[in-house]
mmCIF file of C-alpha atoms in Angstrom:
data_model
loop_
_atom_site.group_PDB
_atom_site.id
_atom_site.type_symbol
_atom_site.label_atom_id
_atom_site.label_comp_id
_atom_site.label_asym_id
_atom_site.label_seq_id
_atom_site.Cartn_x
_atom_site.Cartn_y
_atom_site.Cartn_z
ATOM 1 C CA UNK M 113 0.000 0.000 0.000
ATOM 2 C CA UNK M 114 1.334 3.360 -1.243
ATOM 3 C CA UNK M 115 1.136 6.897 1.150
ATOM 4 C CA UNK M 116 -1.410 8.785 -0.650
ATOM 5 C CA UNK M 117 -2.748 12.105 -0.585
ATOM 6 C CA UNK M 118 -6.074 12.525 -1.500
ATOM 7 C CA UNK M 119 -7.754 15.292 -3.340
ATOM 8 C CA UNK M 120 -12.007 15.420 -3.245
ATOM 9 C CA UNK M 121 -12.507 14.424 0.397
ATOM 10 C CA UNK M 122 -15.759 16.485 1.226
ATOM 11 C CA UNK M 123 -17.112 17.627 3.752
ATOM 12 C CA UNK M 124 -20.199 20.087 4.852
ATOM 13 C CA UNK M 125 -20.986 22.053 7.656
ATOM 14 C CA UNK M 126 -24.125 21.657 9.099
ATOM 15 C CA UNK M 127 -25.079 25.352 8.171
ATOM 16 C CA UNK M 128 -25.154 24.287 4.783
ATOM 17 C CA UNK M 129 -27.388 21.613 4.584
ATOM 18 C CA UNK M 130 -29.811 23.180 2.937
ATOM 19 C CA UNK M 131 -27.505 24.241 0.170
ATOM 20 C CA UNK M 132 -26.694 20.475 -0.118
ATOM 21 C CA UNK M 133 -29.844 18.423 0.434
ATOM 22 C CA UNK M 134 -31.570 19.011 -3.199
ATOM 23 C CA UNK M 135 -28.669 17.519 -4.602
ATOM 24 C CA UNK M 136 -30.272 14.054 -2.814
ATOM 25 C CA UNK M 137 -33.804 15.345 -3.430
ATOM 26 C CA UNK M 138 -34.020 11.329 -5.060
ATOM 27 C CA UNK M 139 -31.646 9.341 -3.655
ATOM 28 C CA UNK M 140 -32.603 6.883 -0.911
ATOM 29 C CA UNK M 141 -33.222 8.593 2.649
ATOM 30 C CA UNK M 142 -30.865 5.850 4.258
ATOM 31 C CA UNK M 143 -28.211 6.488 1.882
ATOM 32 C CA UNK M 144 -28.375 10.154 1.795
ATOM 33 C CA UNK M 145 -28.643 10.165 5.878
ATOM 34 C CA UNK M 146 -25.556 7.887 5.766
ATOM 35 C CA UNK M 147 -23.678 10.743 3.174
ATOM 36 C CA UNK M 148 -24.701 13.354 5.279
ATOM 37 C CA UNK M 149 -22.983 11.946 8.674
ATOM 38 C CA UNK M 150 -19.902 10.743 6.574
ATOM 39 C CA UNK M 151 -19.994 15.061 5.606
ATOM 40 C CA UNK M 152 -20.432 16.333 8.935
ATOM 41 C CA UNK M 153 -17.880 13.704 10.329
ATOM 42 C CA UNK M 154 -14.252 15.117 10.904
ATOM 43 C CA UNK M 155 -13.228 11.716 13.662
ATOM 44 C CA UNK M 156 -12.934 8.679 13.839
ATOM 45 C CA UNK M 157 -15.369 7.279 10.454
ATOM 46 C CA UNK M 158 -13.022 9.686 8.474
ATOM 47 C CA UNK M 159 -10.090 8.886 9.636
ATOM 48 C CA UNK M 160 -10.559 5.167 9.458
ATOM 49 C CA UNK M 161 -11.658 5.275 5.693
ATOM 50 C CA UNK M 162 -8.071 7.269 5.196
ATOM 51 C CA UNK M 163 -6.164 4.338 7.062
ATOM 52 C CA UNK M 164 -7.792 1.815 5.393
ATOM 53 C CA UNK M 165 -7.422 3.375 1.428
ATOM 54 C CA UNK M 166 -3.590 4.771 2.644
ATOM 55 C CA UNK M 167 -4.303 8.114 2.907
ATOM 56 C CA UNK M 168 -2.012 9.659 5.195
ATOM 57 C CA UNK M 169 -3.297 13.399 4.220
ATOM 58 C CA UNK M 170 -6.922 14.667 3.106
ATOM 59 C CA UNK M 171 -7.536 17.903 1.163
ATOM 60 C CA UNK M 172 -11.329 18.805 2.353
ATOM 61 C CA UNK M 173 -13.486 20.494 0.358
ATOM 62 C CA UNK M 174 -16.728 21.774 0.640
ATOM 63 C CA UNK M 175 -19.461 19.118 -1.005
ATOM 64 C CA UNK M 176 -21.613 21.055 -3.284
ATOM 65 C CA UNK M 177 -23.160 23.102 -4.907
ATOM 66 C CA UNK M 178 -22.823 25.619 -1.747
ATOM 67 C CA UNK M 179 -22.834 29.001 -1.766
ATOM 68 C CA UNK M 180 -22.340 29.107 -5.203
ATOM 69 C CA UNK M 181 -26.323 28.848 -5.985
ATOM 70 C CA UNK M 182 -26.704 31.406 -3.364
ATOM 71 C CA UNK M 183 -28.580 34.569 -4.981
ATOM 72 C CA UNK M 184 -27.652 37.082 -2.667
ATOM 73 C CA UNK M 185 -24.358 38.311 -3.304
ATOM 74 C CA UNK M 186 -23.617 39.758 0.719
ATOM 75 C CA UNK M 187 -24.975 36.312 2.096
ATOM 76 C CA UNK M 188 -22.441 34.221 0.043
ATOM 77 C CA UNK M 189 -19.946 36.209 1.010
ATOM 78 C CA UNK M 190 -20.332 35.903 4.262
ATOM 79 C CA UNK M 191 -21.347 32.036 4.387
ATOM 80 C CA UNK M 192 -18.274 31.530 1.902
ATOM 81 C CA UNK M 193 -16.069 32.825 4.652
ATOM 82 C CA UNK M 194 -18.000 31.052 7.473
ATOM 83 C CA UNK M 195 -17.347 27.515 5.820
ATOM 84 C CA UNK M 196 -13.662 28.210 5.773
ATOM 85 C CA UNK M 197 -13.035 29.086 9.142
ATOM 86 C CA UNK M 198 -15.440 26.338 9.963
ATOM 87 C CA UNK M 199 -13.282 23.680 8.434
ATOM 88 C CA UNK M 200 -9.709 25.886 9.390
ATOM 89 C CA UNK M 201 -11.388 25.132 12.574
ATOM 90 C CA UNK M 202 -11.283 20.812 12.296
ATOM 91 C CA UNK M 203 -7.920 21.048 10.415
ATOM 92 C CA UNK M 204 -6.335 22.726 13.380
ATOM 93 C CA UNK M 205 -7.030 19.637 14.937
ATOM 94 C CA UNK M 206 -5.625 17.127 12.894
ATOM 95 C CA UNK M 207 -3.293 19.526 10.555
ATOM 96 C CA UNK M 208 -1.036 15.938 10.692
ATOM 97 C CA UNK M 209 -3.637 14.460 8.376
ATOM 98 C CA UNK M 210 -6.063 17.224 6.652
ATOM 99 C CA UNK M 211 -5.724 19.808 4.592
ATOM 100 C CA UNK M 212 -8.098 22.439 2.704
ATOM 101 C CA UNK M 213 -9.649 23.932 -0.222
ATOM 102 C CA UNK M 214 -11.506 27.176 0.377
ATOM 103 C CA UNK M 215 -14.613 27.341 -0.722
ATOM 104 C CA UNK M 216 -15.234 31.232 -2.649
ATOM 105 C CA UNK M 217 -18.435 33.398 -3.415
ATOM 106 C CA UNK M 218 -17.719 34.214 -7.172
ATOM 107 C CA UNK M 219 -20.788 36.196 -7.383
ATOM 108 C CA UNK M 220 -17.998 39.146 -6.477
ATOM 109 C CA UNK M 221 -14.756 38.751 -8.348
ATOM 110 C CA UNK M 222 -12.615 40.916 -5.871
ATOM 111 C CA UNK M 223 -14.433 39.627 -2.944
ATOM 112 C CA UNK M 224 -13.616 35.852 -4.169
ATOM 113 C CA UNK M 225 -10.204 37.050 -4.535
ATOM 114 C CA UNK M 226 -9.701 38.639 -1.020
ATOM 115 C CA UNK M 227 -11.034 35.276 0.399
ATOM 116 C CA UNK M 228 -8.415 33.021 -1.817
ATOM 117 C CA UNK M 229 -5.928 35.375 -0.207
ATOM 118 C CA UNK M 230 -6.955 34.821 3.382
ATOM 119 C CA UNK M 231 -7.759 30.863 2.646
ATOM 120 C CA UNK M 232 -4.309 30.677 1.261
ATOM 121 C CA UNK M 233 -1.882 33.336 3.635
ATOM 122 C CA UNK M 234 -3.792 33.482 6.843
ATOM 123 C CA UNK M 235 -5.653 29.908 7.009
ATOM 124 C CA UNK M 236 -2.595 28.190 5.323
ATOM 125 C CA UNK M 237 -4.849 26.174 2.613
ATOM 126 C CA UNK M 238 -3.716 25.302 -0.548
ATOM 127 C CA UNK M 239 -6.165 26.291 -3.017
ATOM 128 C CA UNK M 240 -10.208 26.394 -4.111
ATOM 129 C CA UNK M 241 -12.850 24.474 -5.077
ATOM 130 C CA UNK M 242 -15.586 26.131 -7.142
ATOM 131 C CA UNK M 243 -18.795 24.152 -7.353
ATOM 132 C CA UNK M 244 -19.054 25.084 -11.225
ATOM 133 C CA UNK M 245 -21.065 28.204 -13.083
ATOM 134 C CA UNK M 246 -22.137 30.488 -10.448
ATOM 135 C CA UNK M 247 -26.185 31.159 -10.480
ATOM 136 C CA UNK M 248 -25.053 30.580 -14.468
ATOM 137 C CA UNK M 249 -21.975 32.779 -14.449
ATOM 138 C CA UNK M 250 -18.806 30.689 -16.002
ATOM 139 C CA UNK M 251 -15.085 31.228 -14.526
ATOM 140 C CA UNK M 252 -14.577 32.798 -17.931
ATOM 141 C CA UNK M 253 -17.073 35.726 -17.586
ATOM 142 C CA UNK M 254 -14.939 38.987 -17.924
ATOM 143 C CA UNK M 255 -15.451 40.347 -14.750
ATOM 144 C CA UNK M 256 -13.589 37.516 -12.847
ATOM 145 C CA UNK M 257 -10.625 39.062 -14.170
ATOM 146 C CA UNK M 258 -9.453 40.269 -10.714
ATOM 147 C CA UNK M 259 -10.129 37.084 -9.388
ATOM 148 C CA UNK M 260 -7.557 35.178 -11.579
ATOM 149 C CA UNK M 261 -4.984 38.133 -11.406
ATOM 150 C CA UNK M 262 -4.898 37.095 -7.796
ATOM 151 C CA UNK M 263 -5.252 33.598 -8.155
ATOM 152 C CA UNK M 264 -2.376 33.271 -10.369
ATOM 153 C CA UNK M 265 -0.102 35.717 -7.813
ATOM 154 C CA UNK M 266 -1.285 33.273 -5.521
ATOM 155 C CA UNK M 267 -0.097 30.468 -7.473
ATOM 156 C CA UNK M 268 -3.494 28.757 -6.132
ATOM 157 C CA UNK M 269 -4.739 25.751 -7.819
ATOM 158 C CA UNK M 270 -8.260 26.515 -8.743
ATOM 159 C CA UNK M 271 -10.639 22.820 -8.894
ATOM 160 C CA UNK M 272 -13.683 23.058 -10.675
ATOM 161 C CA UNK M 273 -15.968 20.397 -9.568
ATOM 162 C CA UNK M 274 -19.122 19.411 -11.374
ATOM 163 C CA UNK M 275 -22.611 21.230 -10.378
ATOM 164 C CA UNK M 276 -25.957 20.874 -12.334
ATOM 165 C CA UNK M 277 -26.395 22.953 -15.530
ATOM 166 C CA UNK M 278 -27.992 25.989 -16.255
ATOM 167 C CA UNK M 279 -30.758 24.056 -17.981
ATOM 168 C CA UNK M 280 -30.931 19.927 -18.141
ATOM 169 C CA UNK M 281 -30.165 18.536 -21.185
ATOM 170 C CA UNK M 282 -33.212 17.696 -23.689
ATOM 171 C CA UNK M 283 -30.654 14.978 -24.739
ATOM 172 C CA UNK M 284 -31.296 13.298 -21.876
ATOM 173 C CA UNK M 285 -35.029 13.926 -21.312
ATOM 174 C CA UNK M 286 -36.076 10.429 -20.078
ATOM 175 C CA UNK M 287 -33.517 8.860 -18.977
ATOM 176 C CA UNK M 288 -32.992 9.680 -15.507
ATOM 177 C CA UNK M 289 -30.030 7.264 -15.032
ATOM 178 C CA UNK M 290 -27.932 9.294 -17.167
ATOM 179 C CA UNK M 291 -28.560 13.027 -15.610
ATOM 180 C CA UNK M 292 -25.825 14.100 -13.259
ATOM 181 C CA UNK M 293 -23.106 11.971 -12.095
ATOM 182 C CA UNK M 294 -23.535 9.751 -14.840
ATOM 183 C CA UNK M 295 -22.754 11.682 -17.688
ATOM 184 C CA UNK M 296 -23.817 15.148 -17.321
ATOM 185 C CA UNK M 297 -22.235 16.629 -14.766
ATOM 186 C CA UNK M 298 -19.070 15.420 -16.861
ATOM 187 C CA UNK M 299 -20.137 17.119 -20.255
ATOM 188 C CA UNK M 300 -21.172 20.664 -18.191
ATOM 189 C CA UNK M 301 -17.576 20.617 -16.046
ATOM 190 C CA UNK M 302 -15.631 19.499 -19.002
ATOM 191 C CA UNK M 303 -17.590 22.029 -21.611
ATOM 192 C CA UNK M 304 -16.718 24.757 -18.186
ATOM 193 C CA UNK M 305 -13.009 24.047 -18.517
ATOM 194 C CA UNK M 306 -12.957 24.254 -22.138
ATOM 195 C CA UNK M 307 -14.598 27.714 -22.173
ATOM 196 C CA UNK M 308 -11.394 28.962 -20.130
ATOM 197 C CA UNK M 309 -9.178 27.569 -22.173
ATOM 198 C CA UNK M 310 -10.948 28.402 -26.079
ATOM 199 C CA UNK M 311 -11.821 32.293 -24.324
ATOM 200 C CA UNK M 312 -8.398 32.647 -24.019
ATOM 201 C CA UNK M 313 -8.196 32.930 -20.186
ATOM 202 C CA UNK M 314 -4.493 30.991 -20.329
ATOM 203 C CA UNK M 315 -3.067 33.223 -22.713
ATOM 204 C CA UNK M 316 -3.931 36.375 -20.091
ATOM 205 C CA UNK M 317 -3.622 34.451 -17.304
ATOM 206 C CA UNK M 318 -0.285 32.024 -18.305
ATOM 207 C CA UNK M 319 0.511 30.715 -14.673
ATOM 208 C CA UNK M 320 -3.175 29.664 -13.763
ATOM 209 C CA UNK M 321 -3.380 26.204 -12.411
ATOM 210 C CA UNK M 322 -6.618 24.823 -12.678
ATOM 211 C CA UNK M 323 -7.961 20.798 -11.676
ATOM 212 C CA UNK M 324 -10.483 18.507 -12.761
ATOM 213 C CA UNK M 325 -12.136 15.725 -11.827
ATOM 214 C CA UNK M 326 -12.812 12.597 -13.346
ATOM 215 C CA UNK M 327 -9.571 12.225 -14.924
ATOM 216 C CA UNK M 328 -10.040 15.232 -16.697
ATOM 217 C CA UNK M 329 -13.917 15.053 -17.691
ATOM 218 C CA UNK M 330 -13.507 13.578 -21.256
ATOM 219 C CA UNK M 331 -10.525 16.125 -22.588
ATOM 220 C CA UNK M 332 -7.334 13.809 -22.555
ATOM 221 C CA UNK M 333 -9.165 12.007 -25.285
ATOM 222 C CA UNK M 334 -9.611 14.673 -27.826
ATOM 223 C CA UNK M 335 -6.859 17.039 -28.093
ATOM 224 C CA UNK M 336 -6.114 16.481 -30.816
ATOM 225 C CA UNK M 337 -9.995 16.807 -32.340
ATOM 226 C CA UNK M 338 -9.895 20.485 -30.070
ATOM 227 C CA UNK M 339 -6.448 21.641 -32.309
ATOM 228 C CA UNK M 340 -8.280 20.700 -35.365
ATOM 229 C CA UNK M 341 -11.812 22.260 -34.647
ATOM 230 C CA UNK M 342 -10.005 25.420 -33.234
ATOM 231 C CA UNK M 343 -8.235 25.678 -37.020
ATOM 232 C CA UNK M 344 -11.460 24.985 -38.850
ATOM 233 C CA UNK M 345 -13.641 27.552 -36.425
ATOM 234 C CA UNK M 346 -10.827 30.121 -36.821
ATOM 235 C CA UNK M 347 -10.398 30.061 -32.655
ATOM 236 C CA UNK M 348 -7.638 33.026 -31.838
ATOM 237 C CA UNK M 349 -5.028 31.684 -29.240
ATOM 238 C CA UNK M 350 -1.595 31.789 -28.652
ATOM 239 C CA UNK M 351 -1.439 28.091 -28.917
ATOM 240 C CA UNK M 352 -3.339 24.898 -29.863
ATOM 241 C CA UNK M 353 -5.843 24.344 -27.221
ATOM 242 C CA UNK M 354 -4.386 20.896 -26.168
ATOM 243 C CA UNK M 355 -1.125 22.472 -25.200
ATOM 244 C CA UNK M 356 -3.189 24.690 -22.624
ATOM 245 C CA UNK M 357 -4.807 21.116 -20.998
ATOM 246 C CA UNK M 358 -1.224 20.124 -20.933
ATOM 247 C CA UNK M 359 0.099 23.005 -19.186
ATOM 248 C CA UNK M 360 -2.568 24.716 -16.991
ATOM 249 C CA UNK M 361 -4.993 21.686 -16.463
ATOM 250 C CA UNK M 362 -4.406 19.137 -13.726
ATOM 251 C CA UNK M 363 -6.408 16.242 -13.227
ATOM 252 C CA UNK M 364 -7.481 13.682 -10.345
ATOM 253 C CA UNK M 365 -8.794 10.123 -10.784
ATOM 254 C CA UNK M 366 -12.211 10.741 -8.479
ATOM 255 C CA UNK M 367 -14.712 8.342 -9.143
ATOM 256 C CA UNK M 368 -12.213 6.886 -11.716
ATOM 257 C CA UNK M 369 -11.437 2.918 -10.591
ATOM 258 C CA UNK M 370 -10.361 2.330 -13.841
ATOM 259 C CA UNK M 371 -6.758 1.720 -16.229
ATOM 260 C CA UNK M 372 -7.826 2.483 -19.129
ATOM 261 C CA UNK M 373 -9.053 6.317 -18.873
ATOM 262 C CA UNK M 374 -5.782 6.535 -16.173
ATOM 263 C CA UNK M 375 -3.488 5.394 -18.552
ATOM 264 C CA UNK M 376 -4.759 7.418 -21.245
ATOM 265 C CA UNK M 377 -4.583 10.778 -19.091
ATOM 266 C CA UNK M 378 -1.040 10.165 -17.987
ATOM 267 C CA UNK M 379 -0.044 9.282 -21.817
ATOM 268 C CA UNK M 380 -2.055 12.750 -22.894
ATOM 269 C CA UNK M 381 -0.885 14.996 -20.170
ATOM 270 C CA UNK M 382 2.362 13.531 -18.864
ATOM 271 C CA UNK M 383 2.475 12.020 -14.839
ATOM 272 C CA UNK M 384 3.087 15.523 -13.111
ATOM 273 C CA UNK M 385 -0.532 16.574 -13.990
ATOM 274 C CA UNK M 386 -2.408 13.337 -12.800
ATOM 275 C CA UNK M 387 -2.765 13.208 -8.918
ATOM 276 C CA UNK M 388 -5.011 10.348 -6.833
ATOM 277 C CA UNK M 389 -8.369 11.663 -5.526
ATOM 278 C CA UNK M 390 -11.124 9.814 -3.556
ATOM 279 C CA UNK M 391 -14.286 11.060 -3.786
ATOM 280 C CA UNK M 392 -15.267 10.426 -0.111
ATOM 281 C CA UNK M 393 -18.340 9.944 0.654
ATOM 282 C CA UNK M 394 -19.719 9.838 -2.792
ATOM 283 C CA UNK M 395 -17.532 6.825 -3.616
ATOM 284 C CA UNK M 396 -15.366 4.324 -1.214
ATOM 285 C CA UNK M 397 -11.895 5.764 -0.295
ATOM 286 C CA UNK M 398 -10.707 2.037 0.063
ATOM 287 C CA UNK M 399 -11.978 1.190 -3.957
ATOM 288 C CA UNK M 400 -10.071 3.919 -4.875
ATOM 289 C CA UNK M 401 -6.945 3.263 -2.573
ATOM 290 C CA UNK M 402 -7.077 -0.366 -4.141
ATOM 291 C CA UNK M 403 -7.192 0.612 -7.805
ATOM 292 C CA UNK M 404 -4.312 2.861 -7.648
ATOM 293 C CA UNK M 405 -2.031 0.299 -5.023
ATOM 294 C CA UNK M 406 -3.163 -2.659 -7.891
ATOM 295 C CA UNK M 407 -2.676 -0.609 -11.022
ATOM 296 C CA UNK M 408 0.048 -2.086 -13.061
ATOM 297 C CA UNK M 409 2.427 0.963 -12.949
ATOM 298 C CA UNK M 410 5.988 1.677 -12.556
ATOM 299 C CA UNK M 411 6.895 1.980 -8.714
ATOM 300 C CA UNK M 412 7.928 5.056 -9.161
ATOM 301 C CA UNK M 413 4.905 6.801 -11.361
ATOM 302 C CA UNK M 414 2.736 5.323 -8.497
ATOM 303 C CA UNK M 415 3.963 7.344 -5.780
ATOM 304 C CA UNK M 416 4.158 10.180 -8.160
ATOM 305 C CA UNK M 417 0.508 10.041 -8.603
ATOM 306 C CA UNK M 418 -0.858 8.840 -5.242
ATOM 307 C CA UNK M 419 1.711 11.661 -3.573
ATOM 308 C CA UNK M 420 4.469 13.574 -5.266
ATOM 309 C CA UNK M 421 2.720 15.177 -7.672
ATOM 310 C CA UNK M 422 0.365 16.359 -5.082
ATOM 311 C CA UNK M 423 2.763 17.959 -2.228
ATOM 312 C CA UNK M 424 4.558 19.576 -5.481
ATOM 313 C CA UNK M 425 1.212 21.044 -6.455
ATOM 314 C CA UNK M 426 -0.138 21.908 -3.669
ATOM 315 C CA UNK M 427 2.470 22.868 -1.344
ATOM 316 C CA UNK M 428 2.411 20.343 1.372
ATOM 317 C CA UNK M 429 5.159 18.603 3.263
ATOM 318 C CA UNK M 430 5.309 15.114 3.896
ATOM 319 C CA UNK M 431 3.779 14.469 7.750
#
C-alpha cells in the first residue's frame, strides 16, 4: 500500500445543509442520511476510511453546490467565509492528516479574490474548489478578471468540480439514469473548462493552475480533435488548445477505478498533472486506494501520482 494524498474528500458544515440536500432530493433517505454523517464527520469514520485506502493526508473540500447557488451576493460572502473558518477550525485539529480547499463566493470577483488570499496566507490552505457556473456565471465571464490576477499571484490551484447545468439537457429527457453523475455533470464541467481555455483565459492568465475531476472530464481524449476544430472555427489563441490542458490543467482520478481512462490521461498529459483523488463519501476511499495500489504501474509513477505530484502542487510537506 502506497502513502497517498487525496484530493475530493468532502465535507459540509451543518449550516449548509440546505444548500446540499436538493442535490439528494431522489436518492434513498438511508443512503443520503448515511452521506450526510460521513460530511459532517471530521473523527474517527473519516479517519478510518483514510487508514484503510492509505491516505495519510486529506484535502477537504466543501461538497456542493454551496454558496455558489446562493442569490444574494452579501450572504455568500459571508457564508463563503464562514465555511472556511469552519473547516480551518477541524484542520487545526488534525493539521497531521487534513488539509483544505476554500470554498469562494464568485458572485464578487474581488471579494472571491480577497477570500483566496486569506484561505491561502492566513488559514494556510492550498487552493479552491468552485462548485461550477455560479447562479449561471462561467469562470470565464470577464469580470472575474481580478479574481484570476490574484489567483495566479497566488499560485493557487483553482478545482472546478461538477454542479448541475444551467438548464438539463433535452438529450437526456427520459432517462434519468444518465442526468448528473452519470454523464452530465461530466459534459457541463468538461464544456466549463474548455470555455477557459478556447476564451483565451491561459493566454492572459499564463501561470493559472486549474484541476479537474474525473480524470479530466472527457478532454485527454480529444486534443487532438480540439487543435483541429479550433483551425477549422478560426479560434484566436496563442497556442493549440491541447497544449493549454497540458500546461494549466491538472487532473485527479475521483470516481475513476479504472486503467484504461488513467493510462490514457497520464499518456495525454504527462504524470506531473495526474494526482489520486477519492471522492469520499460519494464513492469508497478504500476502492479507490485499491485501484491505484493494484494498477500495473511503474513503482515510481505510483507514488508520483498517489503523492508527489500532489505535495509539489499543492504545497504540502510530507507528515
Amino acid at each position: 500500500m502506497v502513502d497517498k494524498i487525496a484530493l475530493e474528500e468532502h465535507f459540509l458544515p451543518p449550516s449548509f445543509e440546505s444548500y446540499w440536500r436538493p442535490t439528494v432530493a431522489n436518492v434513498d433517505p438511508t443512503f443520503a442520511g448515511k452521506l450526510y454523517a460521513a460530511l459532517t464527520d471530521f473523527g474517527e469514520a473519516r479517519l478510518v476510511s483514510m487508514d484503510e485506502a492509505g491516505i495519510t493526508r486529506s484535502v477537504l473540500s466543501l461538497a456542493g453546490p454551496g454558496v455558489q447557488v446562493e442569490r444574494d451576493t452579501a450572504t455568500a460572502i459571508r457564508n463563503a467565509k464562514s465555511a472556511n473558518d469552519f473547516l480551518a477550525e477541524h484542520v487545526a485539529k488534525r493539521p497531521d492528516r487534513y488539509s483544505g480547499f476554500g470554498h469562494l463566493a464568485m458572485q464578487d470577483a474581488r471579494a472571491a479574490a480577497d477570500e483566496l488570499e486569506r484561505c491561502m496566507r492566513e488559514l494556510k490552505f492550498c487552493g479552491a474548489m468552485i462548485n461550477g457556473h455560479t447562479n449561471g456565471q462561467y469562470l470565464d465571464h470577464p469580470s472575474l478578471a481580478p479574481f484570476w490576477e490574484r489567483a495566479e499571484a497566488l499560485g493557487a490551484p483553482i478545482y472546478i468540480h461538477p454542479t448541475d447545468p444551467v438548464t438539463p439537457a433535452p438529450v437526456l429527457e427520459g432517462h434519468n439514469g444518465l442526468r448528473r453523475a452519470t454523464w452530465e455533470w461530466g459534459f457541463e464541467t468538461g464544456s466549463h473548462a474548455l470555455r477557459l481555455v478556447f476564451g483565451g483565459l491561459f493566454d492572459r492568465f499564463p501561470r493559472a493552475k486549474v484541476m479537474l475531476g474525473h480524470l479530466g472530464e472527457t478532454l485527454p481524449y480529444l486534443l487532438w480533435r480540439f487543435d483541429s476544430r479550433a483551425k477549422l472555427y478560426g479560434v484566436k489563441l496563442a497556442k493549440p488548445p491541447s497544449a493549454y490542458i497540458k500546461e494549466n490543467i491538472f487532473v485527479t482520478t475521483s470516481g475513476m477505478c479504472s486503467a484504461e481512462p488513467l493510462n490514457c490521461a497520464l499518456a495525454a498529459l504527462g504524470h506531473e498533472h495526474v494526482m489520486f483523488a477519492a471522492d469520499y463519501p460519494f464513492e469508497a476511499a478504500q476502492e479507490a486506494g485499491e485501484f491505484l495500489d493494484h494498477t500495473p504501474l511503474p513503482d515510481n509513477l505510483r507514488k508520483d501520482i498517489a503523492y508527489n505530484n500532489a505535495a509539489k502542487h499543492l504545497g504540502l510537506a510530507r507528515s
